[in-house]
XYZ file of C-alpha atoms in Angstrom:
494
model
C 18.952 47.659 -2.057
C 15.795 48.743 -2.775
C 13.473 50.461 -1.316
C 9.946 51.537 -2.158
C 8.612 55.371 -1.951
C 4.772 55.981 -3.246
C 4.913 60.192 -2.840
C 1.966 61.384 -5.417
C 3.074 64.152 -7.410
C 1.004 67.175 -6.457
C 0.770 68.185 -10.803
C -3.031 68.051 -11.855
C -3.501 64.825 -13.236
C -6.231 64.237 -16.078
C -8.484 61.342 -14.839
C -7.387 58.877 -17.246
C -3.205 59.780 -15.836
C -5.050 59.149 -12.301
C -7.012 56.139 -13.091
C -3.280 54.655 -14.161
C -1.678 54.732 -11.790
C -4.309 53.771 -9.472
C -4.463 50.834 -11.130
C -0.578 50.258 -11.113
C -0.387 50.413 -7.407
C -2.930 48.488 -7.091
C -1.166 45.887 -9.219
C 2.193 46.101 -7.385
C 0.303 45.949 -4.031
C -1.715 42.855 -4.688
C 0.410 40.786 -6.222
C 3.339 42.079 -3.791
C 3.766 38.638 -1.475
C 3.808 37.068 -5.067
C 6.603 38.605 -6.194
C 8.773 38.819 -3.452
C 8.795 34.937 -2.367
C 10.809 34.039 -5.211
C 13.921 32.817 -4.424
C 15.046 34.571 -7.915
C 14.318 37.923 -7.122
C 17.928 40.099 -7.080
C 19.341 41.003 -3.811
C 21.007 44.060 -5.707
C 20.196 44.848 -8.735
C 17.473 47.490 -9.101
C 14.039 45.087 -10.755
C 10.499 46.839 -10.767
C 8.367 45.314 -8.102
C 5.787 43.421 -10.142
C 5.662 43.150 -14.101
C 7.814 43.951 -16.472
C 11.352 45.774 -17.028
C 12.869 46.922 -20.164
C 15.035 49.626 -21.148
C 16.639 52.005 -17.825
C 15.842 55.833 -19.591
C 15.987 58.968 -18.807
C 19.534 58.044 -16.913
C 21.176 60.920 -15.591
C 22.535 63.184 -12.022
C 20.644 65.010 -11.089
C 20.431 67.822 -7.147
C 22.930 65.083 -6.409
C 20.695 62.071 -7.077
C 21.204 59.469 -9.076
C 17.326 58.991 -11.670
C 17.100 56.326 -13.152
C 13.950 56.005 -15.025
C 12.558 52.754 -16.297
C 9.718 50.966 -19.295
C 6.908 48.983 -16.448
C 4.400 46.923 -17.683
C 3.101 46.697 -13.966
C -0.488 44.517 -14.741
C 1.693 41.310 -16.993
C 4.974 39.917 -17.323
C 4.585 40.567 -21.478
C 5.395 43.549 -23.456
C 2.587 46.073 -23.964
C 1.104 49.673 -22.924
C 3.984 51.239 -20.764
C 4.574 52.902 -18.231
C 7.916 54.939 -16.353
C 8.857 54.039 -13.875
C 11.422 55.663 -11.395
C 14.554 55.090 -8.808
C 16.108 56.870 -7.211
C 19.941 56.746 -5.257
C 23.002 58.669 -3.814
C 25.637 56.724 -4.291
C 24.203 53.878 -7.725
C 24.811 51.162 -4.386
C 21.328 51.812 -3.003
C 17.996 52.681 -4.449
C 14.873 53.542 -3.831
C 11.164 53.378 -6.137
C 9.831 56.547 -6.616
C 6.249 57.490 -7.449
C 5.605 56.636 -11.743
C 6.793 59.895 -13.597
C 4.759 58.646 -16.938
C 1.705 56.650 -18.279
C 0.260 56.026 -21.412
C -2.979 58.494 -21.108
C -2.844 61.377 -23.915
C -3.105 61.348 -27.170
C 0.083 60.921 -28.524
C 1.795 57.895 -25.843
C -1.450 55.866 -25.790
C 0.057 52.359 -26.415
C 3.057 53.431 -24.936
C 5.619 56.225 -22.849
C 8.337 54.256 -24.797
C 12.542 55.246 -24.287
C 14.455 58.330 -23.486
C 16.572 60.299 -21.828
C 16.437 62.973 -19.496
C 18.936 66.849 -19.586
C 19.342 69.170 -16.587
C 19.007 73.104 -18.127
C 18.400 75.835 -16.536
C 18.346 74.167 -13.098
C 15.426 71.818 -14.865
C 15.175 68.657 -15.319
C 13.622 67.536 -18.482
C 12.476 64.270 -20.333
C 12.266 64.073 -24.197
C 10.126 59.819 -24.673
C 8.551 58.436 -27.300
C 4.733 58.259 -27.261
C 3.913 55.726 -29.206
C 0.360 55.243 -30.436
C -1.725 51.940 -32.573
C -4.865 52.328 -34.809
C -7.635 49.119 -34.730
C -5.356 48.061 -37.840
C -2.061 48.226 -35.404
C -0.653 50.792 -38.149
C 1.444 52.499 -35.661
C 2.244 56.784 -34.741
C 5.228 58.197 -32.979
C 5.739 60.875 -31.563
C 8.617 62.635 -29.178
C 7.952 64.532 -26.276
C 8.781 66.374 -23.598
C 8.545 66.680 -20.494
C 9.104 69.128 -17.645
C 9.915 68.461 -13.810
C 11.784 71.418 -11.855
C 13.050 69.472 -8.541
C 12.229 65.760 -10.419
C 10.177 64.350 -7.835
C 6.901 66.673 -9.937
C 6.683 66.079 -13.785
C 5.036 67.223 -16.023
C 3.780 66.794 -19.779
C 4.974 69.554 -21.903
C 4.028 67.859 -25.475
C 5.209 67.302 -28.810
C 8.204 68.175 -30.064
C 8.938 66.017 -33.059
C 7.034 64.235 -35.240
C 8.159 61.957 -38.182
C 10.308 63.441 -40.486
C 9.976 62.140 -44.476
C 12.086 59.479 -45.095
C 11.559 57.628 -41.994
C 9.037 54.350 -41.226
C 6.542 54.813 -37.388
C 9.625 52.801 -36.326
C 11.814 56.349 -35.055
C 12.016 56.628 -31.280
C 14.262 56.697 -28.054
C 15.902 60.321 -28.601
C 18.536 60.847 -26.300
C 19.413 64.288 -25.519
C 22.781 66.403 -25.069
C 23.993 69.921 -25.301
C 27.233 70.311 -27.301
C 28.211 74.365 -27.705
C 25.596 76.631 -28.624
C 22.966 74.063 -29.547
C 20.278 71.326 -27.732
C 20.676 68.090 -30.151
C 19.141 65.092 -29.509
C 19.757 61.340 -31.473
C 16.599 58.939 -32.513
C 16.869 55.218 -33.897
C 15.253 54.216 -37.074
C 13.798 52.924 -39.617
C 14.519 54.286 -42.647
C 11.970 53.303 -45.930
C 14.622 50.993 -46.930
C 14.357 49.312 -44.053
C 17.112 50.016 -42.598
C 18.672 51.185 -39.501
C 19.960 54.188 -38.837
C 21.229 56.977 -36.054
C 19.548 60.183 -37.013
C 20.660 63.289 -35.288
C 18.414 66.594 -34.481
C 19.064 70.164 -33.604
C 16.872 72.490 -31.579
C 18.568 76.180 -29.479
C 15.938 75.696 -26.319
C 14.583 72.166 -26.589
C 10.858 71.909 -27.713
C 11.604 73.932 -31.896
C 13.889 70.980 -33.551
C 15.746 70.871 -36.692
C 16.236 67.464 -39.151
C 19.675 67.194 -40.099
C 19.387 63.626 -40.999
C 21.364 61.003 -40.596
C 24.319 60.041 -38.893
C 25.111 56.632 -39.138
C 23.093 54.041 -40.291
C 22.560 51.395 -43.395
C 24.568 53.829 -46.755
C 25.722 56.246 -44.293
C 29.440 55.866 -43.667
C 31.016 52.287 -43.704
C 28.194 50.724 -43.420
C 25.471 48.838 -46.543
C 23.747 47.028 -44.876
C 23.774 46.103 -40.537
C 20.350 45.353 -39.186
C 16.943 47.104 -39.925
C 16.030 48.606 -37.241
C 18.571 50.663 -34.242
C 17.306 51.233 -31.135
C 17.969 53.669 -28.314
C 21.344 55.197 -29.977
C 23.766 57.085 -27.302
C 25.651 59.461 -28.550
C 28.776 60.929 -26.319
C 32.431 62.132 -26.098
C 34.535 59.281 -24.352
C 38.938 60.419 -24.176
C 38.267 62.664 -27.143
C 36.808 60.783 -28.864
C 33.006 60.142 -29.724
C 31.438 57.074 -29.104
C 27.654 56.152 -30.994
C 26.134 52.957 -28.757
C 23.118 51.998 -30.271
C 21.106 48.372 -30.614
C 20.942 46.837 -33.777
C 18.134 44.354 -35.074
C 18.043 42.234 -37.240
C 22.540 40.962 -37.313
C 23.260 38.138 -38.925
C 25.139 35.578 -36.405
C 28.741 35.805 -37.400
C 30.828 33.483 -36.309
C 30.969 33.399 -33.010
C 29.730 37.172 -32.723
C 26.200 38.428 -32.936
C 24.654 34.895 -31.060
C 22.306 36.812 -29.469
C 18.116 37.680 -30.925
C 19.535 41.335 -30.650
C 23.085 42.581 -29.979
C 23.706 46.213 -27.878
C 27.466 48.367 -29.587
C 28.831 50.303 -30.632
C 31.899 52.336 -33.251
C 33.931 54.980 -31.929
C 34.813 57.813 -34.278
C 34.751 61.483 -34.584
C 31.460 64.119 -35.559
C 31.482 67.294 -37.363
C 28.683 69.021 -36.815
C 28.588 71.573 -39.042
C 29.242 69.063 -41.523
C 26.350 66.309 -39.865
C 29.505 63.553 -40.776
C 30.433 61.123 -38.323
C 33.485 59.162 -39.465
C 33.452 55.736 -36.823
C 35.281 52.403 -37.335
C 33.453 49.321 -37.228
C 30.447 47.886 -33.753
C 32.036 46.081 -31.079
C 29.705 43.988 -29.199
C 29.666 46.170 -25.532
C 28.769 42.264 -23.420
C 29.033 38.956 -24.754
C 27.053 37.591 -22.880
C 23.533 36.195 -23.294
C 21.115 38.624 -20.874
C 22.637 42.350 -22.122
C 20.093 45.040 -23.651
C 18.925 48.723 -24.544
C 21.972 50.616 -22.401
C 21.974 54.092 -21.617
C 24.805 56.211 -20.238
C 25.268 60.189 -18.012
C 27.784 61.653 -16.717
C 28.076 62.209 -13.670
C 29.672 65.312 -10.758
C 33.310 63.038 -10.613
C 32.975 63.519 -14.752
C 32.765 59.870 -15.298
C 30.382 58.655 -17.958
C 28.479 55.466 -16.271
C 26.250 52.893 -18.678
C 23.121 51.030 -16.859
C 22.006 48.079 -19.345
C 18.729 46.255 -19.242
C 19.913 42.806 -18.314
C 17.007 41.145 -20.721
C 16.734 41.363 -23.983
C 13.488 41.515 -25.881
C 11.123 39.092 -27.179
C 14.113 35.822 -26.939
C 12.327 33.097 -24.963
C 10.517 35.918 -22.617
C 7.560 33.581 -21.222
C 10.448 31.097 -21.041
C 11.944 33.198 -17.249
C 10.786 31.326 -14.079
C 10.634 35.223 -12.329
C 7.035 34.832 -14.417
C 5.378 31.928 -12.617
C 6.041 35.010 -9.442
C 4.778 37.780 -11.901
C 8.147 39.592 -12.905
C 10.364 39.852 -14.534
C 14.083 41.292 -15.944
C 16.573 44.157 -13.975
C 18.930 45.761 -14.763
C 23.354 45.986 -14.828
C 25.105 46.924 -12.286
C 26.164 50.890 -13.006
C 30.668 50.697 -14.638
C 32.010 53.788 -15.032
C 33.751 53.799 -18.730
C 37.173 53.970 -20.678
C 38.202 54.549 -24.005
C 41.478 52.751 -24.720
C 43.538 51.573 -27.709
C 39.853 52.654 -28.905
C 37.787 50.248 -27.154
C 35.919 50.462 -24.943
C 36.125 49.204 -21.241
C 33.779 48.506 -18.488
C 34.117 48.857 -14.446
C 31.831 48.097 -11.584
C 31.490 51.490 -10.098
C 33.697 51.408 -7.097
C 31.204 52.796 -5.430
C 29.414 48.760 -5.346
C 32.578 47.887 -2.737
C 30.123 49.273 -0.284
C 28.125 45.695 -0.628
C 31.204 43.777 0.192
C 30.973 42.472 3.473
C 33.289 39.635 5.492
C 35.474 38.893 2.280
C 38.881 36.098 2.379
C 41.542 35.730 0.214
C 43.443 32.806 -0.587
C 46.922 33.785 -2.187
C 49.438 31.599 -5.443
C 47.048 28.744 -5.334
C 47.535 25.962 -7.441
C 45.097 24.899 -9.705
C 45.832 21.393 -11.330
C 42.750 19.597 -13.491
C 40.882 18.479 -9.910
C 38.581 21.138 -9.457
C 38.446 22.313 -6.125
C 36.871 24.519 -3.904
C 37.234 27.209 -1.345
C 36.419 28.963 1.905
C 34.552 31.255 1.716
C 34.066 31.287 -1.845
C 30.829 29.293 -1.905
C 26.900 30.973 -1.769
C 24.916 33.163 -4.240
C 24.761 36.648 -3.468
C 29.264 36.889 -4.254
C 32.068 39.407 -5.106
C 34.580 37.426 -6.644
C 37.792 38.293 -7.989
C 40.137 36.056 -9.370
C 44.290 37.487 -10.550
C 46.280 34.871 -12.024
C 49.801 34.865 -11.284
C 51.753 33.914 -15.024
C 51.004 34.138 -18.478
C 48.027 31.494 -17.939
C 49.374 28.179 -20.912
C 47.013 25.756 -19.518
C 42.736 25.604 -19.771
C 40.798 27.912 -16.868
C 37.274 26.877 -16.092
C 35.506 28.149 -12.922
C 31.776 26.365 -11.998
C 29.796 27.915 -10.359
C 26.713 26.804 -8.909
C 26.917 23.775 -10.910
C 24.691 25.460 -13.491
C 27.430 27.778 -15.209
C 31.281 27.470 -16.669
C 33.820 30.812 -17.398
C 36.681 28.019 -19.305
C 39.770 30.322 -20.864
C 41.539 28.496 -23.791
C 44.843 29.883 -23.725
C 45.749 28.252 -27.651
C 42.475 28.929 -28.995
C 41.806 32.083 -27.157
C 38.813 31.960 -26.323
C 37.321 33.043 -23.505
C 33.837 31.459 -22.821
C 30.787 31.403 -20.451
C 28.262 28.433 -20.084
C 24.717 27.843 -18.215
C 21.960 25.651 -18.150
C 19.296 27.059 -20.088
C 16.648 28.469 -18.035
C 14.314 26.728 -20.964
C 14.611 23.052 -21.290
C 16.923 23.013 -17.586
C 19.223 20.377 -19.893
C 20.622 21.875 -22.889
C 24.507 24.584 -22.302
C 24.054 26.991 -24.123
C 27.838 28.630 -25.277
C 28.847 32.173 -25.200
C 32.368 33.588 -26.772
C 34.941 36.134 -26.794
C 38.165 36.507 -28.230
C 41.425 37.151 -25.384
C 44.528 36.739 -26.393
C 45.291 36.254 -22.714
C 44.005 36.203 -19.337
C 45.041 38.861 -16.734
C 42.224 38.678 -14.229
C 38.584 37.989 -13.756
C 35.753 39.809 -12.020
C 32.914 38.073 -10.926
C 29.188 39.720 -9.102
C 27.290 36.688 -7.914
C 23.519 37.524 -7.363
C 20.560 35.142 -6.377
C 20.005 34.391 -10.424
C 22.277 36.682 -12.210
C 26.045 36.832 -13.265
C 28.409 39.772 -14.334
C 31.862 38.769 -15.583
C 34.331 41.757 -15.915
C 37.538 40.627 -17.350
C 40.764 42.218 -17.428
C 39.892 45.325 -15.755
C 36.848 45.796 -18.057
C 38.052 44.491 -21.741
C 35.564 42.060 -22.016
C 32.710 41.396 -19.569
C 29.462 38.894 -20.245
C 25.704 39.063 -19.165
C 23.696 36.414 -18.177
C 20.555 35.276 -16.210
C 21.016 31.746 -14.375
C 18.671 29.433 -12.946
C 20.306 27.250 -9.806
C 18.583 25.632 -8.184
C 18.884 27.941 -4.479
C 20.869 24.552 -2.375
C 23.609 25.016 -4.973
C 25.524 27.588 -4.608
C 29.451 25.986 -4.976
C 32.417 27.861 -6.016
C 35.489 25.738 -7.216
C 38.438 25.969 -10.231
C 40.662 23.833 -12.091
C 42.815 24.237 -14.745
C 44.274 22.075 -17.190
C 48.268 21.472 -15.953
C 49.046 23.768 -13.348
C 48.422 27.482 -13.390
C 49.701 29.917 -9.910
C 46.191 32.742 -9.174
C 45.340 35.118 -6.266
C 41.490 34.087 -5.364
C 39.734 36.739 -3.530
C 36.095 36.153 -2.288
C 32.977 38.779 -0.710
C 29.337 37.506 0.973
C 27.173 40.352 -0.471
C 25.134 42.927 1.730
């Protein structure tokens, strides 16, 4: 679903910029055969052509085309001086890889063009990102940089527009920009001097001159006494008349079945008072209950949908153990998801365009499940969509066995839904993630060669994970501890 387009930008580039681009393309070509020989290469997800991919950046629909930029290290499967890679799509399904957008080639970003966002204004696309700078003693400097494009193809760095305000450490990054009434606003993830996470608001009337308004969320700002030592990748937007702040806090301790990953990604819901610079909001809720999901970013398209894409990975968590690094690449993006706010909760639905991927399909109606796991004709493979609908109130535990490597389990007594998998670290340990669920009505599963995304009850809960079964393990089966009736549909995905 992803093709490559190496059309070069026409703007005048510095010698270092040209050199870095040349080296990156050489690495892509050098490792192409190794990368594409990986059986775990995904079929319909966005991936790096080589090296490491992380945060989605600059997600926007511009002139009818969806643009998805991303953090990219083309030279190794480790974090380093990041580039901005660039994908485009007309339908959120078929993606083309474009020319490199940003290289770490200027004094204000020499150690990495870190995460940021995009906005359209007066027919132009503007990117905002964090320039990362480190000295020989690893001391950090941070700058917020603006980039201009007249066509979504050629990009020109315009320079630094925000320097580090007082009160924050240099962990001050990931600007998300939008317009509200007559002003532009920028929200930035930050760490204050007391080493607590914050979401910081700035305002501008021209995109170039920014006024620091202060923190609107974080420790000692609103209901949180302490909520992690750093907030990354904030994204503030309106949904169904309320203001949703999505962010990725670092430093949360596990809390029962929640916050089990090294870092989290989630949201709060409330209302922003732009005049008094206050945000009254509720509790934090994880967006995804699975193993790999981080740094999501949203955009609103011309259909009025709020669409989110996340990083199908996590920073610093066992990254050296993924089998794909042997093939010189690591990580991917999630499927694009439409967000809806229902009774104060964010629901996530795979965008309807993904139905274009469907090929041959089968439907098994009123299947009677029992203790013996049963496979169904046409419901097998490694690139598959499966939809399970319960026909009655579930009173017995239901299990879906996936490729001899992962299980989806709903326990109606404990009101828990579980995803477990065999760890890719040692190939033996069984790892588990849970969420509370009052009743199971439907499970929609997107399987790719080495990933799984699970949407429960129309997006009420979501689980995302990488899985690495043996390439020949393609079986799917269903079981219940007592009699349960379900209807199961499945499609091979193209």
